[in-house]
């Protein structure tokens, strides 16, 4: 088992990563010294695969867990289901010491985390992420929240978990398309922070996608280490943390313009990363060859690279403008300087689109 620590003084927490370790969860949660009543938040698909092991493991460690299911899908990450979780947690008799355990992908993690942050002003929170995206990204760093009719993730808070427990075996049941989408965030870390990881992926991204235990534990650990470091330095995204938005400006716009139906988040971000790399090359921030290497790796992961046909520049610029990260007309655009290093470029939405040649 590998452990990475997110250093945040008294709110520091471990991320434990292993293969076939789900059964060990109860013992580890007990070491947090919290109350016996516990809530496991999940959805029906994940519950049918891993619900029983998690509940058994908690019961063996003398917890009294209640399994609470929310329906599968991003459309349920809203205030109505947030309220539903509170109702069930209170009904189950949870108190201020009771741990809330999120078992699932980013949707379950964000919603359960926000509920844990607000129930009785905050109860212990444990993330057990079961998608690649959640294991390398959403379970680490403390962003929790729900969507609003006006946009994604508009309501929420920072609330760090007390423990992140990652079993890479859970990825074996994940649909391949979801694995590829998670791989987009892995590639993102490599591009912005780690030439070593990038070269490794260039050597054998197919190996990672075959879900071999040792390779996966290693790659997930590396990604968690990279994110943990960024979060430790800038928990609330005052500066450095925004490099994690690489590819997301255009990626979000593509998601919005296709009504969140056509692309998974990682697929849209893949398009956004290719766009950002080409723009970086066009503006002279990086070599053309760097953009070409990034594009080639994304293509090898089986991810899309091009803005969908029929989406013209003006519409794209307007969608970027509507995003919540635009302040005083300019976007803090994350550009690539070289593999493993970025720089910020303050650009208007029109410049982003025109300079990339759209
Ligand atoms: N908090 C953050 O920092 C952060 C970062 C990135 C993304 N997010 C959020 O994460 C969400 C996306 O997360 P996601 O990509 O994990 O999507 P998801 O939670 O919807 O999971 C994807 C699908 O996989 C299924 N699934 C989960 N684990 C499985 C397994 N082991 N086997 C088989 N099926 C499984 C789920 O039921 C779902 O249908 C979005 O809401 C996004 O806003 C949050
Ligand atoms: Zn993302």
Tab-separated table of C-alpha atoms and ligand atoms in Angstrom:
chain	number	residue	atom	x	y	z
A	1	UNK	CA	0.000	0.000	0.000
A	2	UNK	CA	1.302	3.430	-0.928
A	3	UNK	CA	0.506	6.548	1.063
A	4	UNK	CA	0.594	10.169	-0.026
A	5	UNK	CA	-0.041	12.946	2.488
A	6	UNK	CA	-1.857	16.150	1.675
A	7	UNK	CA	-0.040	18.615	3.923
A	8	UNK	CA	-2.469	21.174	5.334
A	9	UNK	CA	-1.226	21.529	8.932
A	10	UNK	CA	-3.995	20.365	11.302
A	11	UNK	CA	-6.193	19.354	8.359
A	12	UNK	CA	-3.536	17.135	6.729
A	13	UNK	CA	-4.773	13.739	5.580
A	14	UNK	CA	-3.502	10.549	3.988
A	15	UNK	CA	-4.364	9.151	0.576
A	16	UNK	CA	-3.847	5.380	0.723
A	17	UNK	CA	-3.518	3.578	-2.607
A	18	UNK	CA	-3.444	-0.171	-3.195
A	19	UNK	CA	-4.838	-3.065	-5.238
A	20	UNK	CA	-7.567	-5.199	-3.648
A	21	UNK	CA	-7.647	-3.185	-0.428
A	22	UNK	CA	-11.355	-2.403	-0.128
A	23	UNK	CA	-11.745	-4.888	2.741
A	24	UNK	CA	-9.235	-2.942	4.829
A	25	UNK	CA	-11.317	0.222	4.835
A	26	UNK	CA	-13.152	-0.394	8.136
A	27	UNK	CA	-9.963	-0.845	10.166
A	28	UNK	CA	-8.462	2.299	8.713
A	29	UNK	CA	-11.598	4.367	9.371
A	30	UNK	CA	-11.632	3.086	12.942
A	31	UNK	CA	-8.148	4.517	13.374
A	32	UNK	CA	-9.677	7.958	12.750
A	33	UNK	CA	-11.374	7.514	16.146
A	34	UNK	CA	-14.826	8.573	15.045
A	35	UNK	CA	-18.282	7.464	16.180
A	36	UNK	CA	-19.853	4.056	15.480
A	37	UNK	CA	-22.753	5.236	13.347
A	38	UNK	CA	-21.651	5.812	9.771
A	39	UNK	CA	-23.209	6.636	6.410
A	40	UNK	CA	-21.994	5.165	3.128
A	41	UNK	CA	-23.181	7.317	0.226
A	42	UNK	CA	-23.191	5.637	-3.169
A	43	UNK	CA	-25.379	4.959	-6.214
A	44	UNK	CA	-27.151	1.733	-7.246
A	45	UNK	CA	-24.532	0.748	-9.857
A	46	UNK	CA	-21.589	1.073	-7.470
A	47	UNK	CA	-23.578	-0.339	-4.547
A	48	UNK	CA	-24.245	-3.548	-6.459
A	49	UNK	CA	-20.515	-3.968	-7.117
A	50	UNK	CA	-18.862	-2.792	-3.917
A	51	UNK	CA	-21.562	-1.840	-1.402
A	52	UNK	CA	-21.527	-5.178	0.417
A	53	UNK	CA	-17.710	-5.305	0.810
A	54	UNK	CA	-17.613	-1.798	2.197
A	55	UNK	CA	-20.503	-2.376	4.595
A	56	UNK	CA	-18.993	-5.717	5.734
A	57	UNK	CA	-15.605	-4.151	6.275
A	58	UNK	CA	-17.145	-1.355	8.364
A	59	UNK	CA	-19.265	-3.785	10.380
A	60	UNK	CA	-16.228	-5.972	11.092
A	61	UNK	CA	-14.560	-2.889	12.491
A	62	UNK	CA	-17.613	-2.388	14.775
A	63	UNK	CA	-19.289	0.413	12.858
A	64	UNK	CA	-23.037	0.582	12.301
A	65	UNK	CA	-23.202	1.738	8.700
A	66	UNK	CA	-26.288	2.897	6.789
A	67	UNK	CA	-26.042	2.673	3.018
A	68	UNK	CA	-27.657	5.652	1.288
A	69	UNK	CA	-28.131	5.564	-2.474
A	70	UNK	CA	-28.606	8.483	-4.812
A	71	UNK	CA	-29.521	7.813	-8.447
A	72	UNK	CA	-26.669	7.528	-10.940
A	73	UNK	CA	-25.823	10.586	-13.038
A	74	UNK	CA	-24.567	14.152	-12.996
A	75	UNK	CA	-28.159	15.465	-13.158
A	76	UNK	CA	-28.631	14.287	-9.566
A	77	UNK	CA	-25.739	16.348	-8.238
A	78	UNK	CA	-28.128	19.070	-7.063
A	79	UNK	CA	-29.635	20.653	-3.961
A	80	UNK	CA	-32.616	18.291	-3.944
A	81	UNK	CA	-30.424	15.203	-3.512
A	82	UNK	CA	-28.179	17.102	-1.099
A	83	UNK	CA	-31.295	17.574	1.058
A	84	UNK	CA	-32.209	13.918	0.607
A	85	UNK	CA	-28.805	12.917	1.996
A	86	UNK	CA	-29.253	15.121	5.060
A	87	UNK	CA	-32.715	13.654	5.691
A	88	UNK	CA	-31.365	10.107	5.595
A	89	UNK	CA	-28.255	10.876	7.611
A	90	UNK	CA	-30.312	12.449	10.391
A	91	UNK	CA	-32.850	9.626	10.249
A	92	UNK	CA	-29.996	7.151	10.679
A	93	UNK	CA	-29.022	8.972	13.865
A	94	UNK	CA	-25.661	10.328	12.733
A	95	UNK	CA	-23.991	12.660	15.214
A	96	UNK	CA	-21.007	15.005	15.006
A	97	UNK	CA	-18.541	12.133	15.295
A	98	UNK	CA	-20.145	9.952	12.620
A	99	UNK	CA	-18.116	9.395	9.461
A	100	UNK	CA	-19.659	9.915	6.024
A	101	UNK	CA	-18.061	7.680	3.410
A	102	UNK	CA	-18.375	8.491	-0.293
A	103	UNK	CA	-18.204	5.317	-2.402
A	104	UNK	CA	-18.266	6.083	-6.113
A	105	UNK	CA	-17.151	8.535	-8.773
A	106	UNK	CA	-16.905	12.302	-8.660
A	107	UNK	CA	-20.661	12.828	-8.554
A	108	UNK	CA	-21.053	10.827	-5.347
A	109	UNK	CA	-17.841	12.335	-3.916
A	110	UNK	CA	-18.846	15.963	-4.531
A	111	UNK	CA	-22.374	15.484	-3.205
A	112	UNK	CA	-21.463	13.367	-0.169
A	113	UNK	CA	-18.565	15.721	0.649
A	114	UNK	CA	-20.823	18.762	0.594
A	115	UNK	CA	-23.327	16.930	2.818
A	116	UNK	CA	-20.575	15.917	5.261
A	117	UNK	CA	-19.297	19.507	5.314
A	118	UNK	CA	-22.688	20.882	6.273
A	119	UNK	CA	-24.288	18.156	8.402
A	120	UNK	CA	-24.086	19.398	12.012
A	121	UNK	CA	-21.509	21.937	10.737
A	122	UNK	CA	-19.168	19.208	9.576
A	123	UNK	CA	-18.655	15.518	10.288
A	124	UNK	CA	-15.647	13.283	9.448
A	125	UNK	CA	-15.478	12.577	5.725
A	126	UNK	CA	-13.848	9.676	3.862
A	127	UNK	CA	-13.495	9.382	0.090
A	128	UNK	CA	-13.474	5.937	-1.520
A	129	UNK	CA	-13.223	6.875	-5.203
A	130	UNK	CA	-14.082	4.197	-7.788
A	131	UNK	CA	-13.509	5.959	-11.116
A	132	UNK	CA	-10.098	6.865	-12.512
A	133	UNK	CA	-11.147	10.519	-12.621
A	134	UNK	CA	-12.153	10.436	-8.965
A	135	UNK	CA	-8.983	8.563	-7.921
A	136	UNK	CA	-6.579	11.008	-9.540
A	137	UNK	CA	-8.580	14.179	-9.250
A	138	UNK	CA	-11.936	14.795	-7.584
A	139	UNK	CA	-11.365	12.868	-4.320
A	140	UNK	CA	-8.249	14.896	-3.525
A	141	UNK	CA	-8.224	18.580	-2.667
A	142	UNK	CA	-11.466	19.250	-0.831
A	143	UNK	CA	-13.682	20.818	-3.462
A	144	UNK	CA	-17.249	19.725	-2.744
A	145	UNK	CA	-20.547	20.929	-4.092
A	146	UNK	CA	-23.507	20.629	-6.391
A	147	UNK	CA	-24.719	22.049	-9.687
A	148	UNK	CA	-27.284	24.825	-10.097
A	149	UNK	CA	-29.641	25.526	-12.989
A	150	UNK	CA	-27.270	28.397	-13.885
A	151	UNK	CA	-24.203	26.178	-14.198
A	152	UNK	CA	-22.018	23.378	-12.878
A	153	UNK	CA	-20.514	23.369	-9.384
A	154	UNK	CA	-21.896	26.806	-8.542
A	155	UNK	CA	-22.879	25.886	-4.960
A	156	UNK	CA	-20.314	24.340	-2.657
A	157	UNK	CA	-17.490	24.667	-0.211
A	158	UNK	CA	-13.956	23.537	0.459
A	159	UNK	CA	-14.020	20.635	2.881
A	160	UNK	CA	-11.011	18.350	3.088
A	161	UNK	CA	-11.624	14.645	3.674
A	162	UNK	CA	-10.038	12.943	6.671
A	163	UNK	CA	-8.934	10.006	4.546
A	164	UNK	CA	-8.894	9.000	0.880
A	165	UNK	CA	-8.921	5.219	0.382
A	166	UNK	CA	-8.144	4.105	-3.176
A	167	UNK	CA	-8.517	0.538	-4.409
A	168	UNK	CA	-7.387	0.446	-8.041
A	169	UNK	CA	-9.132	-2.940	-8.485
A	170	UNK	CA	-12.440	-1.116	-8.549
A	171	UNK	CA	-11.422	0.265	-11.955
A	172	UNK	CA	-11.741	-3.203	-13.468
A	173	UNK	CA	-15.504	-2.849	-13.625
A	174	UNK	CA	-15.360	0.678	-15.026
A	175	UNK	CA	-16.499	1.026	-18.675
A	176	UNK	CA	-13.499	1.586	-20.951
A	177	UNK	CA	-14.820	4.953	-22.083
A	178	UNK	CA	-14.730	6.132	-18.464
A	179	UNK	CA	-11.145	4.871	-18.092
A	180	UNK	CA	-10.115	6.886	-21.139
A	181	UNK	CA	-11.876	9.968	-19.799
A	182	UNK	CA	-9.968	9.645	-16.512
A	183	UNK	CA	-6.775	9.256	-18.502
A	184	UNK	CA	-7.290	12.806	-19.806
A	185	UNK	CA	-6.706	14.129	-16.275
A	186	UNK	CA	-3.622	11.888	-15.921
A	187	UNK	CA	-2.232	13.405	-19.130
A	188	UNK	CA	-3.089	16.856	-17.761
A	189	UNK	CA	-0.865	16.325	-14.686
A	190	UNK	CA	1.949	15.120	-16.915
A	191	UNK	CA	1.727	18.149	-19.208
A	192	UNK	CA	1.552	20.759	-16.473
A	193	UNK	CA	3.805	19.251	-13.817
A	194	UNK	CA	5.753	16.166	-14.757
A	195	UNK	CA	7.980	15.548	-17.773
A	196	UNK	CA	8.822	12.155	-16.190
A	197	UNK	CA	5.185	11.039	-16.161
A	198	UNK	CA	4.712	12.376	-19.681
A	199	UNK	CA	7.618	10.313	-21.008
A	200	UNK	CA	6.334	7.286	-19.188
A	201	UNK	CA	2.946	7.674	-20.826
A	202	UNK	CA	4.599	8.140	-24.189
A	203	UNK	CA	6.450	4.888	-23.628
A	204	UNK	CA	3.392	2.884	-22.688
A	205	UNK	CA	0.045	4.572	-22.133
A	206	UNK	CA	-1.525	1.310	-23.345
A	207	UNK	CA	0.007	-0.429	-20.297
A	208	UNK	CA	-1.781	1.940	-17.946
A	209	UNK	CA	-5.057	1.416	-19.751
A	210	UNK	CA	-4.686	-2.343	-19.418
A	211	UNK	CA	-5.144	-1.700	-15.684
A	212	UNK	CA	-2.182	-3.743	-14.531
A	213	UNK	CA	-2.021	-3.461	-10.701
A	214	UNK	CA	1.544	-2.259	-10.232
A	215	UNK	CA	1.434	0.243	-13.061
A	216	UNK	CA	-1.893	1.645	-11.912
A	217	UNK	CA	-0.909	1.987	-8.260
A	218	UNK	CA	2.191	3.818	-9.382
A	219	UNK	CA	0.470	6.177	-11.811
A	220	UNK	CA	-2.429	6.955	-9.453
A	221	UNK	CA	0.073	7.625	-6.645
A	222	UNK	CA	2.101	9.975	-8.864
A	223	UNK	CA	-1.003	11.929	-9.863
A	224	UNK	CA	-2.156	12.167	-6.236
A	225	UNK	CA	1.311	13.363	-5.216
A	226	UNK	CA	1.238	16.066	-7.878
A	227	UNK	CA	-2.246	17.240	-6.939
A	228	UNK	CA	-1.471	17.026	-3.196
A	229	UNK	CA	1.503	19.309	-3.651
A	230	UNK	CA	-0.490	21.915	-5.542
A	231	UNK	CA	-3.334	21.777	-2.995
A	232	UNK	CA	-0.893	22.071	-0.065
A	233	UNK	CA	0.535	25.234	-1.548
A	234	UNK	CA	-2.732	26.810	-2.612
A	235	UNK	CA	-5.769	25.164	-1.028
A	236	UNK	CA	-8.320	27.743	-2.156
A	237	UNK	CA	-7.124	28.471	-5.657
A	238	UNK	CA	-5.691	31.919	-4.991
A	239	UNK	CA	-2.986	31.317	-7.595
A	240	UNK	CA	-1.022	28.147	-8.308
A	241	UNK	CA	-4.003	25.761	-8.049
A	242	UNK	CA	-5.499	27.298	-11.167
A	243	UNK	CA	-2.875	25.494	-13.292
A	244	UNK	CA	-5.100	22.452	-12.740
A	245	UNK	CA	-7.555	24.209	-15.039
A	246	UNK	CA	-5.301	23.479	-18.000
A	247	UNK	CA	-7.561	22.505	-20.910
A	248	UNK	CA	-10.663	23.316	-18.892
A	249	UNK	CA	-11.491	26.776	-20.288
A	250	UNK	CA	-12.244	25.466	-23.745
A	251	UNK	CA	-13.225	22.035	-22.416
A	252	UNK	CA	-16.022	23.526	-20.292
A	253	UNK	CA	-17.240	25.582	-23.240
A	254	UNK	CA	-17.426	22.424	-25.365
A	255	UNK	CA	-19.342	20.629	-22.601
A	256	UNK	CA	-21.846	23.476	-22.314
A	257	UNK	CA	-22.303	23.862	-26.065
A	258	UNK	CA	-23.026	20.171	-26.479
A	259	UNK	CA	-25.432	20.190	-23.491
A	260	UNK	CA	-23.193	17.820	-21.492
A	261	UNK	CA	-24.540	15.012	-23.688
A	262	UNK	CA	-21.946	14.356	-26.322
A	263	UNK	CA	-18.766	14.232	-24.271
A	264	UNK	CA	-17.711	12.954	-20.890
A	265	UNK	CA	-15.819	15.597	-18.897
A	266	UNK	CA	-12.423	14.021	-19.682
A	267	UNK	CA	-13.199	13.896	-23.392
A	268	UNK	CA	-14.083	17.584	-23.475
A	269	UNK	CA	-10.931	18.373	-21.501
A	270	UNK	CA	-8.882	16.377	-24.014
A	271	UNK	CA	-10.180	18.687	-26.759
A	272	UNK	CA	-9.441	21.672	-24.513
A	273	UNK	CA	-5.859	20.522	-23.844
A	274	UNK	CA	-5.127	20.097	-27.544
A	275	UNK	CA	-6.620	23.544	-28.159
A	276	UNK	CA	-4.553	25.092	-25.346
A	277	UNK	CA	-1.359	23.420	-26.590
A	278	UNK	CA	-1.855	24.655	-30.145
A	279	UNK	CA	-2.668	28.137	-28.884
A	280	UNK	CA	0.489	28.063	-26.747
A	281	UNK	CA	2.551	27.148	-29.803
A	282	UNK	CA	0.833	29.786	-31.961
A	283	UNK	CA	1.674	32.453	-29.359
A	284	UNK	CA	5.273	31.304	-29.121
A	285	UNK	CA	5.004	30.066	-25.509
A	286	UNK	CA	6.090	26.568	-26.512
A	287	UNK	CA	7.549	24.787	-29.508
A	288	UNK	CA	5.250	23.419	-32.190
A	289	UNK	CA	6.764	20.019	-31.475
A	290	UNK	CA	5.562	20.187	-27.859
A	291	UNK	CA	1.974	20.766	-28.974
A	292	UNK	CA	2.315	17.909	-31.448
A	293	UNK	CA	3.564	15.510	-28.725
A	294	UNK	CA	0.627	16.393	-26.472
A	295	UNK	CA	-1.865	15.929	-29.294
A	296	UNK	CA	-0.342	12.573	-30.254
A	297	UNK	CA	-0.521	11.249	-26.686
A	298	UNK	CA	-4.141	12.319	-26.286
A	299	UNK	CA	-4.996	10.625	-29.567
A	300	UNK	CA	-3.260	7.429	-28.436
A	301	UNK	CA	-5.434	7.416	-25.318
A	302	UNK	CA	-8.400	7.167	-27.678
A	303	UNK	CA	-9.601	10.630	-26.744
A	304	UNK	CA	-11.008	13.285	-29.096
A	305	UNK	CA	-8.699	16.122	-30.114
A	306	UNK	CA	-10.783	18.453	-32.289
A	307	UNK	CA	-13.530	20.983	-31.577
A	308	UNK	CA	-16.715	19.404	-32.948
A	309	UNK	CA	-17.743	20.406	-36.474
A	310	UNK	CA	-20.215	23.201	-36.763
A	311	UNK	CA	-19.083	24.947	-33.612
A	312	UNK	CA	-17.942	28.338	-34.821
A	313	UNK	CA	-15.485	30.703	-33.180
A	314	UNK	CA	-18.011	33.314	-32.086
A	315	UNK	CA	-20.205	30.797	-30.310
A	316	UNK	CA	-17.155	29.295	-28.632
A	317	UNK	CA	-15.925	32.720	-27.460
A	318	UNK	CA	-19.376	33.517	-26.025
A	319	UNK	CA	-19.466	30.216	-24.135
A	320	UNK	CA	-15.998	30.856	-22.690
A	321	UNK	CA	-17.151	34.303	-21.602
A	322	UNK	CA	-20.146	32.859	-19.765
A	323	UNK	CA	-17.849	30.628	-17.677
A	324	UNK	CA	-17.427	31.609	-14.025
A	325	UNK	CA	-13.676	32.098	-14.260
A	326	UNK	CA	-13.780	35.235	-16.405
A	327	UNK	CA	-12.901	38.357	-14.435
A	328	UNK	CA	-12.737	41.894	-15.884
A	329	UNK	CA	-13.028	40.633	-19.424
A	330	UNK	CA	-9.837	38.556	-19.382
A	331	UNK	CA	-9.213	34.896	-18.776
A	332	UNK	CA	-6.213	33.590	-16.891
A	333	UNK	CA	-5.439	31.080	-19.605
A	334	UNK	CA	-3.100	28.214	-18.706
A	335	UNK	CA	-0.561	27.935	-21.516
A	336	UNK	CA	2.167	25.321	-21.940
A	337	UNK	CA	5.778	26.515	-21.833
A	338	UNK	CA	7.268	23.048	-22.170
A	339	UNK	CA	6.246	19.568	-21.031
A	340	UNK	CA	5.939	19.866	-17.234
A	341	UNK	CA	5.834	23.658	-17.132
A	342	UNK	CA	3.056	26.180	-17.715
A	343	UNK	CA	2.627	29.937	-17.759
A	344	UNK	CA	-0.426	32.126	-17.449
A	345	UNK	CA	-1.546	34.257	-20.344
A	346	UNK	CA	-4.231	36.887	-19.725
A	347	UNK	CA	-6.427	36.839	-22.795
A	348	UNK	CA	-9.872	37.973	-23.853
A	349	UNK	CA	-12.236	35.269	-25.047
A	350	UNK	CA	-12.020	36.640	-28.581
A	351	UNK	CA	-8.216	36.435	-28.483
A	352	UNK	CA	-8.332	32.829	-27.276
A	353	UNK	CA	-10.444	31.800	-30.209
A	354	UNK	CA	-8.842	33.990	-32.897
A	355	UNK	CA	-5.222	33.276	-31.918
A	356	UNK	CA	-5.868	29.547	-32.113
A	357	UNK	CA	-7.181	30.059	-35.630
A	358	UNK	CA	-10.896	29.392	-35.081
B	1	LIG	N1	-14.173	17.986	-6.525
B	1	LIG	C1	-13.312	18.105	-7.505
B	1	LIG	O1	-12.189	18.592	-7.316
B	1	LIG	C2	-13.681	17.602	-8.861
B	1	LIG	C3	-12.700	17.476	-9.840
B	1	LIG	C4	-13.068	16.947	-11.074
B	1	LIG	C5	-14.387	16.548	-11.306
B	1	LIG	N2	-15.316	16.688	-10.328
B	1	LIG	C6	-16.703	16.253	-10.527
B	1	LIG	O2	-16.697	14.859	-10.709
B	1	LIG	C7	-17.835	14.480	-11.474
B	1	LIG	C8	-17.408	13.472	-12.519
B	1	LIG	O3	-16.891	12.338	-11.865
B	1	LIG	P1	-16.772	10.913	-12.598
B	1	LIG	O4	-16.125	11.102	-13.895
B	1	LIG	O5	-16.194	9.997	-11.614
B	1	LIG	O6	-18.299	10.570	-12.945
B	1	LIG	P2	-19.426	9.727	-12.164
B	1	LIG	O7	-19.331	9.911	-10.724
B	1	LIG	O8	-20.718	10.087	-12.828
B	1	LIG	O9	-19.059	8.221	-12.540
B	1	LIG	C9	-19.086	7.801	-13.888
B	1	LIG	C10	-19.932	6.542	-14.064
B	1	LIG	O10	-19.195	5.408	-13.615
B	1	LIG	C11	-19.983	4.628	-12.720
B	1	LIG	N3	-19.032	3.991	-11.834
B	1	LIG	C12	-18.331	4.532	-10.826
B	1	LIG	N4	-17.429	3.666	-10.351
B	1	LIG	C13	-17.575	2.532	-11.060
B	1	LIG	C14	-16.902	1.284	-11.053
B	1	LIG	N5	-15.864	1.076	-10.258
B	1	LIG	N6	-17.328	0.329	-11.908
B	1	LIG	C15	-18.336	0.571	-12.775
B	1	LIG	N7	-18.982	1.736	-12.850
B	1	LIG	C16	-18.600	2.710	-11.991
B	1	LIG	C17	-20.914	5.618	-12.096
B	1	LIG	O11	-22.057	4.985	-11.583
B	1	LIG	C18	-21.237	6.537	-13.289
B	1	LIG	O12	-22.236	5.986	-14.083
B	1	LIG	C19	-18.424	15.748	-12.031
B	1	LIG	O13	-19.578	16.078	-11.308
B	1	LIG	C20	-17.341	16.793	-11.773
B	1	LIG	O14	-17.861	18.085	-11.578
B	1	LIG	C21	-14.987	17.200	-9.104
B	2	LIG	ZN1	-11.317	18.120	-14.957
